[in-house]
């Protein structure tokens, strides 16, 4: 797809000249004759770069530039200033207002195109997502998936990492409650928007920030007022936006072999199947691992987390589990008695509320393993 450039200049001749030069190189071009027109057209045009004249009647290019930099949706948009004012002091004020580059008029079209290309390449490199996706997929309902996902995410956030948890399910969930939130927003609002238009502002605006450690949560829908079909396209758009901001995006996935879960796991650096150590749960985990394998998620991209809630009279020995599941075991969480309920009542993750508890130590060990450059499974 051709990249789009918005050219802002009050001089129609300059607009024509620059448009022509860029169109000849295959760029899509949009134009605005002044600063306010540029600002109003940005949300619909969504350019990849802006070329900005400095001296314009209604609003100077410097002011337009400053405004773009203070809006989170355009803060990183590449800006090339083009101005008849070519003194060093003018260049400095242009760059200080937030422009990425400054070219005096009249500009040589070859140089202009070369600078535009350099800026676009730099921006493309900068916007390469640096974050990682971790997926927690329940082998069956009630396995402890949300408890593990929220605690691991919170422990990683305590290491000064930017972490966002997404409780991706079409119905009600418990993540907000575990973090003590009464959310004002949830996933259903994003699901109601066209996936292709999902912006960072939309996503960040619908997530909730836990001030204690900066953990963000995008909670499951609170009501069924709007349809909640989660498409793979939605997941793609969501992941792309979240990875721009977060070091880790932690997905709490409902036990389902859906297109949405498949899309999440295809992006995940690691998918953990959360399972209880009893025969029926293990049967579900085996089916899930087989499905993941069909999706191409295998080897050290996938592992099992065993949550022993203490309710299973049939808990199998670890070696048997390892042999039956034919997958690496990333962690085992021991029974925590009523601690999860106490922690839920307080709205504080259990590993934070009672760090000395064995279950908390196991969660901390797990969080450490999942943030290593290469995940080391338990030796069983
Ligand atoms: N280590 C543990 N010891 C004891 N109870 C636990 C432990 N981990 C989780 N629980 C409890 O098990 C129940 C299910 O946990 P959780 O809600 O995390 O599971 P889930 O897989 O997310 O469930 P759902 O399928 O409903 O989303 C909760 O009541 C939780 O408090
Ligand atoms: Mg859950």
CSV table of N, CA and C in Angstrom, one decimal, residues 163-288:
chain,number,residue,atom,x,y,z
A,163,UNK,N,3.2,-3.4,31.5
A,163,UNK,CA,2.4,-4.7,31.2
A,163,UNK,C,0.9,-4.4,31.1
A,164,UNK,N,0.3,-5.0,30.0
A,164,UNK,CA,-1.1,-4.9,29.9
A,164,UNK,C,-1.7,-6.3,29.9
A,165,UNK,N,-2.7,-6.4,30.7
A,165,UNK,CA,-3.5,-7.7,30.7
A,165,UNK,C,-4.7,-7.5,29.9
A,166,UNK,N,-5.0,-8.5,29.0
A,166,UNK,CA,-6.3,-8.5,28.3
A,166,UNK,C,-7.0,-9.8,28.6
A,167,UNK,N,-8.2,-9.6,29.2
A,167,UNK,CA,-9.1,-10.7,29.5
A,167,UNK,C,-10.0,-11.0,28.3
A,168,UNK,N,-9.5,-11.8,27.4
A,168,UNK,CA,-10.2,-11.9,26.1
A,168,UNK,C,-11.2,-13.0,26.2
A,169,UNK,N,-12.4,-12.6,26.4
A,169,UNK,CA,-13.5,-13.6,26.4
A,169,UNK,C,-14.8,-12.8,26.1
A,170,UNK,N,-15.8,-13.5,25.5
A,170,UNK,CA,-17.0,-12.8,25.1
A,170,UNK,C,-17.9,-12.5,26.2
A,171,UNK,N,-17.7,-13.2,27.4
A,171,UNK,CA,-18.6,-13.0,28.5
A,171,UNK,C,-17.9,-12.4,29.7
A,172,UNK,N,-18.6,-12.5,30.9
A,172,UNK,CA,-18.0,-11.8,32.1
A,172,UNK,C,-16.8,-12.5,32.6
A,173,UNK,N,-15.9,-11.7,33.2
A,173,UNK,CA,-14.7,-12.2,33.7
A,173,UNK,C,-14.4,-11.7,35.1
A,174,UNK,N,-13.2,-12.2,35.7
A,174,UNK,CA,-12.9,-11.9,37.1
A,174,UNK,C,-11.7,-11.0,37.3
A,175,UNK,N,-10.9,-10.7,36.1
A,175,UNK,CA,-9.7,-10.0,36.3
A,175,UNK,C,-9.8,-8.7,37.0
A,176,UNK,N,-10.8,-7.9,36.6
A,176,UNK,CA,-11.0,-6.6,37.2
A,176,UNK,C,-11.2,-6.7,38.7
A,177,UNK,N,-12.0,-7.7,39.1
A,177,UNK,CA,-12.3,-7.9,40.5
A,177,UNK,C,-11.0,-8.3,41.3
A,178,UNK,N,-10.1,-9.1,40.7
A,178,UNK,CA,-8.9,-9.5,41.3
A,178,UNK,C,-8.0,-8.4,41.6
A,179,UNK,N,-8.1,-7.3,40.7
A,179,UNK,CA,-7.2,-6.2,40.8
A,179,UNK,C,-7.9,-5.0,41.6
A,180,UNK,N,-9.1,-5.3,42.1
A,180,UNK,CA,-9.8,-4.2,42.8
A,180,UNK,C,-10.4,-3.1,42.0
A,181,UNK,N,-10.7,-3.4,40.7
A,181,UNK,CA,-11.3,-2.4,39.8
A,181,UNK,C,-12.8,-2.5,39.7
A,182,UNK,N,-13.4,-1.4,39.6
A,182,UNK,CA,-14.8,-1.4,39.2
A,182,UNK,C,-14.8,-0.7,37.8
A,183,UNK,N,-14.5,-1.4,36.8
A,183,UNK,CA,-14.2,-0.8,35.5
A,183,UNK,C,-15.3,0.1,35.0
A,184,UNK,N,-14.8,1.3,34.4
A,184,UNK,CA,-15.7,2.2,33.7
A,184,UNK,C,-15.8,1.8,32.2
A,185,UNK,N,-14.8,1.0,31.8
A,185,UNK,CA,-14.7,0.6,30.3
A,185,UNK,C,-14.4,-0.9,30.3
A,186,UNK,N,-14.7,-1.5,29.1
A,186,UNK,CA,-14.3,-2.9,29.0
A,186,UNK,C,-14.1,-3.2,27.5
A,187,UNK,N,-13.8,-4.5,27.2
A,187,UNK,CA,-13.5,-4.9,25.9
A,187,UNK,C,-14.7,-4.7,24.9
A,188,UNK,N,-15.9,-4.8,25.4
A,188,UNK,CA,-17.0,-4.7,24.5
A,188,UNK,C,-17.1,-3.4,23.7
A,189,UNK,N,-16.6,-2.3,24.3
A,189,UNK,CA,-16.6,-1.0,23.6
A,189,UNK,C,-15.6,-1.1,22.4
A,190,UNK,N,-14.5,-1.8,22.6
A,190,UNK,CA,-13.6,-1.9,21.5
A,190,UNK,C,-14.1,-2.8,20.4
A,191,UNK,N,-14.8,-3.9,20.9
A,191,UNK,CA,-15.4,-4.8,20.0
A,191,UNK,C,-16.5,-4.2,19.1
A,192,UNK,N,-17.1,-3.2,19.6
A,192,UNK,CA,-18.2,-2.5,18.8
A,192,UNK,C,-17.6,-1.6,17.7
A,193,UNK,N,-16.3,-1.3,17.7
A,193,UNK,CA,-15.6,-0.5,16.7
A,193,UNK,C,-15.1,-1.3,15.6
A,194,UNK,N,-15.1,-0.7,14.3
A,194,UNK,CA,-14.5,-1.5,13.2
A,194,UNK,C,-13.0,-1.8,13.5
A,195,UNK,N,-12.6,-3.1,13.4
A,195,UNK,CA,-11.2,-3.4,13.8
A,195,UNK,C,-10.2,-2.6,13.1
A,196,UNK,N,-10.4,-2.4,11.8
A,196,UNK,CA,-9.4,-1.7,11.0
A,196,UNK,C,-9.1,-0.3,11.5
A,197,UNK,N,-10.1,0.3,12.2
A,197,UNK,CA,-9.9,1.7,12.6
A,197,UNK,C,-9.4,1.8,14.1
A,198,UNK,N,-9.1,0.7,14.7
A,198,UNK,CA,-8.8,0.7,16.1
A,198,UNK,C,-7.5,1.5,16.3
A,199,UNK,N,-7.5,2.5,17.1
A,199,UNK,CA,-6.3,3.3,17.3
A,199,UNK,C,-5.8,3.1,18.7
A,200,UNK,N,-4.6,3.6,18.9
A,200,UNK,CA,-3.9,3.4,20.2
A,200,UNK,C,-4.7,4.2,21.3
A,201,UNK,N,-5.3,5.3,20.9
A,201,UNK,CA,-6.1,6.2,21.8
A,201,UNK,C,-7.3,5.4,22.2
A,202,UNK,N,-8.0,4.7,21.3
A,202,UNK,CA,-9.1,3.9,21.6
A,202,UNK,C,-8.8,2.8,22.7
A,203,UNK,N,-7.7,2.1,22.4
A,203,UNK,CA,-7.3,1.0,23.2
A,203,UNK,C,-6.9,1.5,24.6
A,204,UNK,N,-6.0,2.5,24.7
A,204,UNK,CA,-5.5,3.0,26.0
A,204,UNK,C,-6.7,3.6,26.8
A,205,UNK,N,-7.6,4.2,26.0
A,205,UNK,CA,-8.8,4.9,26.7
A,205,UNK,C,-9.7,3.9,27.3
A,206,UNK,N,-9.7,2.6,26.8
A,206,UNK,CA,-10.6,1.6,27.4
A,206,UNK,C,-9.9,0.7,28.4
A,207,UNK,N,-8.7,0.9,28.7
A,207,UNK,CA,-8.0,0.1,29.6
A,207,UNK,C,-7.9,0.8,31.0
A,208,UNK,N,-7.7,0.1,32.0
A,208,UNK,CA,-7.6,0.7,33.4
A,208,UNK,C,-6.2,0.5,33.9
A,209,UNK,N,-5.8,1.6,34.5
A,209,UNK,CA,-4.4,1.6,35.0
A,209,UNK,C,-4.4,1.3,36.5
A,210,UNK,N,-3.6,0.4,37.0
A,210,UNK,CA,-3.5,0.1,38.4
A,210,UNK,C,-2.3,1.0,38.9
A,211,UNK,N,-2.6,2.0,39.7
A,211,UNK,CA,-1.6,3.0,40.0
A,211,UNK,C,-0.4,2.4,40.8
A,212,UNK,N,-0.7,1.3,41.6
A,212,UNK,CA,0.3,0.8,42.4
A,212,UNK,C,1.6,0.3,41.7
A,213,UNK,N,1.4,-0.3,40.5
A,213,UNK,CA,2.6,-0.7,39.7
A,213,UNK,C,2.5,-0.5,38.3
A,214,UNK,N,1.5,0.3,37.8
A,214,UNK,CA,1.4,0.7,36.4
A,214,UNK,C,0.8,-0.4,35.5
A,215,UNK,N,0.3,-1.5,36.1
A,215,UNK,CA,-0.3,-2.5,35.3
A,215,UNK,C,-1.6,-2.0,34.7
A,216,UNK,N,-1.7,-2.3,33.4
A,216,UNK,CA,-3.0,-2.0,32.7
A,216,UNK,C,-3.8,-3.2,32.5
A,217,UNK,N,-5.1,-3.0,32.5
A,217,UNK,CA,-6.1,-4.1,32.3
A,217,UNK,C,-7.1,-3.7,31.3
A,218,UNK,N,-7.4,-4.6,30.3
A,218,UNK,CA,-8.5,-4.4,29.4
A,218,UNK,C,-9.5,-5.5,29.9
A,219,UNK,N,-10.5,-5.2,30.6
A,219,UNK,CA,-11.3,-6.2,31.2
A,219,UNK,C,-12.3,-6.8,30.3
A,220,UNK,N,-12.8,-8.0,30.6
A,220,UNK,CA,-13.8,-8.7,29.8
A,220,UNK,C,-15.1,-7.9,29.9
A,221,UNK,N,-16.0,-8.1,28.9
A,221,UNK,CA,-17.3,-7.3,28.9
A,221,UNK,C,-18.1,-7.5,30.3
A,222,UNK,N,-18.7,-6.3,30.6
A,222,UNK,CA,-19.5,-6.4,31.9
A,222,UNK,C,-20.9,-6.7,31.7
A,223,UNK,N,-21.4,-6.6,30.4
A,223,UNK,CA,-22.7,-6.9,30.1
A,223,UNK,C,-22.8,-7.4,28.7
A,224,UNK,N,-24.0,-8.0,28.4
A,224,UNK,CA,-24.2,-8.6,27.0
A,224,UNK,C,-25.0,-7.6,26.2
A,225,UNK,N,-24.9,-6.3,26.5
A,225,UNK,CA,-25.7,-5.4,25.7
A,225,UNK,C,-25.4,-5.3,24.2
A,226,UNK,N,-24.0,-5.5,24.0
A,226,UNK,CA,-23.6,-5.5,22.6
A,226,UNK,C,-23.1,-6.8,22.2
A,227,UNK,N,-23.2,-7.2,21.0
A,227,UNK,CA,-22.7,-8.6,20.6
A,227,UNK,C,-21.1,-8.6,20.8
A,228,UNK,N,-20.7,-9.7,21.3
A,228,UNK,CA,-19.3,-9.8,21.6
A,228,UNK,C,-18.5,-10.9,20.9
A,229,UNK,N,-18.7,-11.0,19.5
A,229,UNK,CA,-18.0,-11.9,18.8
A,229,UNK,C,-16.5,-11.4,18.6
A,230,UNK,N,-15.6,-12.2,19.0
A,230,UNK,CA,-14.2,-11.7,18.9
A,230,UNK,C,-13.5,-12.3,17.6
A,231,UNK,N,-13.2,-11.4,16.7
A,231,UNK,CA,-12.7,-11.9,15.4
A,231,UNK,C,-11.1,-11.9,15.5
A,232,UNK,N,-10.5,-12.7,14.5
A,232,UNK,CA,-9.1,-12.7,14.4
A,232,UNK,C,-8.6,-11.3,14.0
A,233,UNK,N,-9.4,-10.6,13.2
A,233,UNK,CA,-9.0,-9.3,12.7
A,233,UNK,C,-8.9,-8.3,13.9
A,234,UNK,N,-9.9,-8.5,14.8
A,234,UNK,CA,-9.9,-7.6,16.0
A,234,UNK,C,-8.6,-7.9,16.8
A,235,UNK,N,-8.3,-9.2,17.0
A,235,UNK,CA,-7.1,-9.5,17.8
A,235,UNK,C,-5.9,-8.9,17.1
A,236,UNK,N,-5.8,-9.1,15.8
A,236,UNK,CA,-4.6,-8.5,15.1
A,236,UNK,C,-4.4,-7.0,15.4
A,237,UNK,N,-5.6,-6.3,15.3
A,237,UNK,CA,-5.5,-4.8,15.5
A,237,UNK,C,-5.2,-4.5,16.9
A,238,UNK,N,-5.7,-5.3,17.8
A,238,UNK,CA,-5.5,-5.0,19.3
A,238,UNK,C,-4.0,-5.3,19.6
A,239,UNK,N,-3.5,-6.4,19.2
A,239,UNK,CA,-2.1,-6.7,19.5
A,239,UNK,C,-1.2,-5.7,18.9
A,240,UNK,N,-1.5,-5.3,17.7
A,240,UNK,CA,-0.6,-4.3,17.0
A,240,UNK,C,-0.6,-3.0,17.9
A,241,UNK,N,-1.7,-2.6,18.4
A,241,UNK,CA,-1.8,-1.3,19.2
A,241,UNK,C,-1.1,-1.5,20.5
A,242,UNK,N,-1.4,-2.6,21.2
A,242,UNK,CA,-0.9,-2.8,22.5
A,242,UNK,C,0.6,-3.0,22.6
A,243,UNK,N,1.2,-3.6,21.5
A,243,UNK,CA,2.6,-3.8,21.5
A,243,UNK,C,3.4,-2.6,21.3
A,244,UNK,N,2.7,-1.5,20.9
A,244,UNK,CA,3.4,-0.2,20.7
A,244,UNK,C,3.8,0.3,22.1
A,245,UNK,N,3.0,0.1,23.1
A,245,UNK,CA,3.1,0.7,24.4
A,245,UNK,C,3.7,-0.2,25.4
A,246,UNK,N,3.4,-1.5,25.3
A,246,UNK,CA,3.7,-2.4,26.4
A,246,UNK,C,5.0,-3.2,26.2
A,247,UNK,N,5.7,-3.5,27.3
A,247,UNK,CA,6.8,-4.5,27.2
A,247,UNK,C,6.2,-5.9,27.1
A,248,UNK,N,5.1,-6.1,27.8
A,248,UNK,CA,4.5,-7.4,27.8
A,248,UNK,C,3.0,-7.2,27.7
A,249,UNK,N,2.4,-8.0,26.8
A,249,UNK,CA,0.9,-8.0,26.7
A,249,UNK,C,0.5,-9.4,27.2
A,250,UNK,N,-0.2,-9.5,28.3
A,250,UNK,CA,-0.6,-10.8,28.8
A,250,UNK,C,-2.0,-11.1,28.5
A,251,UNK,N,-2.3,-12.2,27.8
A,251,UNK,CA,-3.7,-12.5,27.4
A,251,UNK,C,-4.2,-13.6,28.3
A,252,UNK,N,-5.3,-13.4,28.9
A,252,UNK,CA,-6.0,-14.4,29.7
A,252,UNK,C,-7.1,-14.9,28.8
A,253,UNK,N,-6.9,-16.2,28.3
A,253,UNK,CA,-7.8,-16.7,27.3
A,253,UNK,C,-8.7,-17.8,27.9
A,254,UNK,N,-10.0,-17.6,27.5
A,254,UNK,CA,-11.0,-18.6,27.9
A,254,UNK,C,-10.7,-19.9,27.2
A,255,UNK,N,-11.0,-21.1,27.8
A,255,UNK,CA,-10.8,-22.3,27.1
A,255,UNK,C,-11.6,-22.5,25.8
A,256,UNK,N,-11.1,-22.2,24.7
A,256,UNK,CA,-11.8,-22.2,23.4
A,256,UNK,C,-10.8,-22.3,22.3
A,257,UNK,N,-11.1,-23.1,21.3
A,257,UNK,CA,-10.2,-23.2,20.1
A,257,UNK,C,-10.8,-22.3,19.0
A,258,UNK,N,-10.8,-21.0,19.4
A,258,UNK,CA,-11.5,-20.1,18.5
A,258,UNK,C,-10.4,-19.4,17.6
A,259,UNK,N,-10.9,-18.7,16.5
A,259,UNK,CA,-10.0,-18.0,15.7
A,259,UNK,C,-9.3,-16.9,16.4
A,260,UNK,N,-10.0,-16.3,17.4
A,260,UNK,CA,-9.4,-15.2,18.2
A,260,UNK,C,-8.2,-15.8,19.0
A,261,UNK,N,-8.4,-16.9,19.7
A,261,UNK,CA,-7.4,-17.5,20.5
A,261,UNK,C,-6.2,-18.0,19.6
A,262,UNK,N,-6.6,-18.4,18.4
A,262,UNK,CA,-5.5,-18.8,17.5
A,262,UNK,C,-4.6,-17.6,17.1
A,263,UNK,N,-5.3,-16.5,16.8
A,263,UNK,CA,-4.6,-15.3,16.5
A,263,UNK,C,-3.7,-14.8,17.6
A,264,UNK,N,-4.2,-14.9,18.8
A,264,UNK,CA,-3.4,-14.5,20.0
A,264,UNK,C,-2.1,-15.4,20.1
A,265,UNK,N,-2.4,-16.7,20.0
A,265,UNK,CA,-1.2,-17.6,20.2
A,265,UNK,C,-0.2,-17.5,19.1
A,266,UNK,N,-0.7,-17.1,17.9
A,266,UNK,CA,0.3,-17.0,16.8
A,266,UNK,C,1.2,-15.8,17.0
A,267,UNK,N,0.8,-14.9,17.9
A,267,UNK,CA,1.7,-13.7,18.2
A,267,UNK,C,2.5,-14.0,19.5
A,268,UNK,N,2.2,-15.0,20.2
A,268,UNK,CA,2.7,-15.2,21.6
A,268,UNK,C,4.1,-15.8,21.5
A,269,UNK,N,4.9,-15.2,22.3
A,269,UNK,CA,6.3,-15.7,22.5
A,269,UNK,C,6.2,-17.0,23.3
A,270,UNK,N,5.2,-17.1,24.1
A,270,UNK,CA,4.9,-18.3,24.9
A,270,UNK,C,3.5,-18.5,25.2
A,271,UNK,N,2.9,-19.7,25.0
A,271,UNK,CA,1.6,-19.9,25.4
A,271,UNK,C,1.6,-21.0,26.5
A,272,UNK,N,1.0,-20.6,27.6
A,272,UNK,CA,0.9,-21.5,28.7
A,272,UNK,C,-0.5,-22.1,28.8
A,273,UNK,N,-0.6,-23.4,28.8
A,273,UNK,CA,-1.9,-24.1,29.0
A,273,UNK,C,-2.0,-24.3,30.5
A,274,UNK,N,-3.0,-23.7,31.1
A,274,UNK,CA,-3.2,-23.8,32.6
A,274,UNK,C,-4.1,-25.0,32.9
A,275,UNK,N,-3.6,-25.8,33.8
A,275,UNK,CA,-4.3,-27.1,33.9
A,275,UNK,C,-4.2,-27.6,35.4
A,276,UNK,N,-5.3,-28.2,35.9
A,276,UNK,CA,-5.2,-28.9,37.2
A,276,UNK,C,-4.6,-30.3,37.0
A,277,UNK,N,-4.0,-30.8,38.1
A,277,UNK,CA,-3.3,-32.1,38.0
A,277,UNK,C,-4.2,-33.3,38.1
A,278,UNK,N,-5.4,-33.2,37.7
A,278,UNK,CA,-6.3,-34.4,37.8
A,278,UNK,C,-6.6,-35.0,36.4
A,279,UNK,N,-7.0,-36.3,36.3
A,279,UNK,CA,-7.1,-36.9,35.0
A,279,UNK,C,-8.0,-36.2,34.0
A,280,UNK,N,-9.1,-35.7,34.4
A,280,UNK,CA,-10.0,-35.1,33.5
A,280,UNK,C,-9.4,-33.8,32.9
A,281,UNK,N,-8.8,-33.0,33.8
A,281,UNK,CA,-8.2,-31.7,33.4
A,281,UNK,C,-7.0,-32.0,32.4
A,282,UNK,N,-6.3,-33.1,32.7
A,282,UNK,CA,-5.1,-33.4,31.9
A,282,UNK,C,-5.6,-33.9,30.5
A,283,UNK,N,-6.8,-34.5,30.5
A,283,UNK,CA,-7.3,-34.9,29.2
A,283,UNK,C,-7.6,-33.7,28.4
A,284,UNK,N,-8.2,-32.7,29.0
A,284,UNK,CA,-8.5,-31.4,28.3
A,284,UNK,C,-7.2,-30.7,27.9
A,285,UNK,N,-6.2,-30.7,28.7
A,285,UNK,CA,-4.9,-30.1,28.4
A,285,UNK,C,-4.3,-30.8,27.2
A,286,UNK,N,-4.4,-32.1,27.1
A,286,UNK,CA,-3.8,-32.8,26.0
A,286,UNK,C,-4.5,-32.4,24.7
A,287,UNK,N,-5.8,-32.3,24.8
A,287,UNK,CA,-6.6,-31.9,23.6
A,287,UNK,C,-6.2,-30.5,23.1
A,288,UNK,N,-6.0,-29.6,24.1
A,288,UNK,CA,-5.6,-28.2,23.8
A,288,UNK,C,-4.2,-28.2,23.2
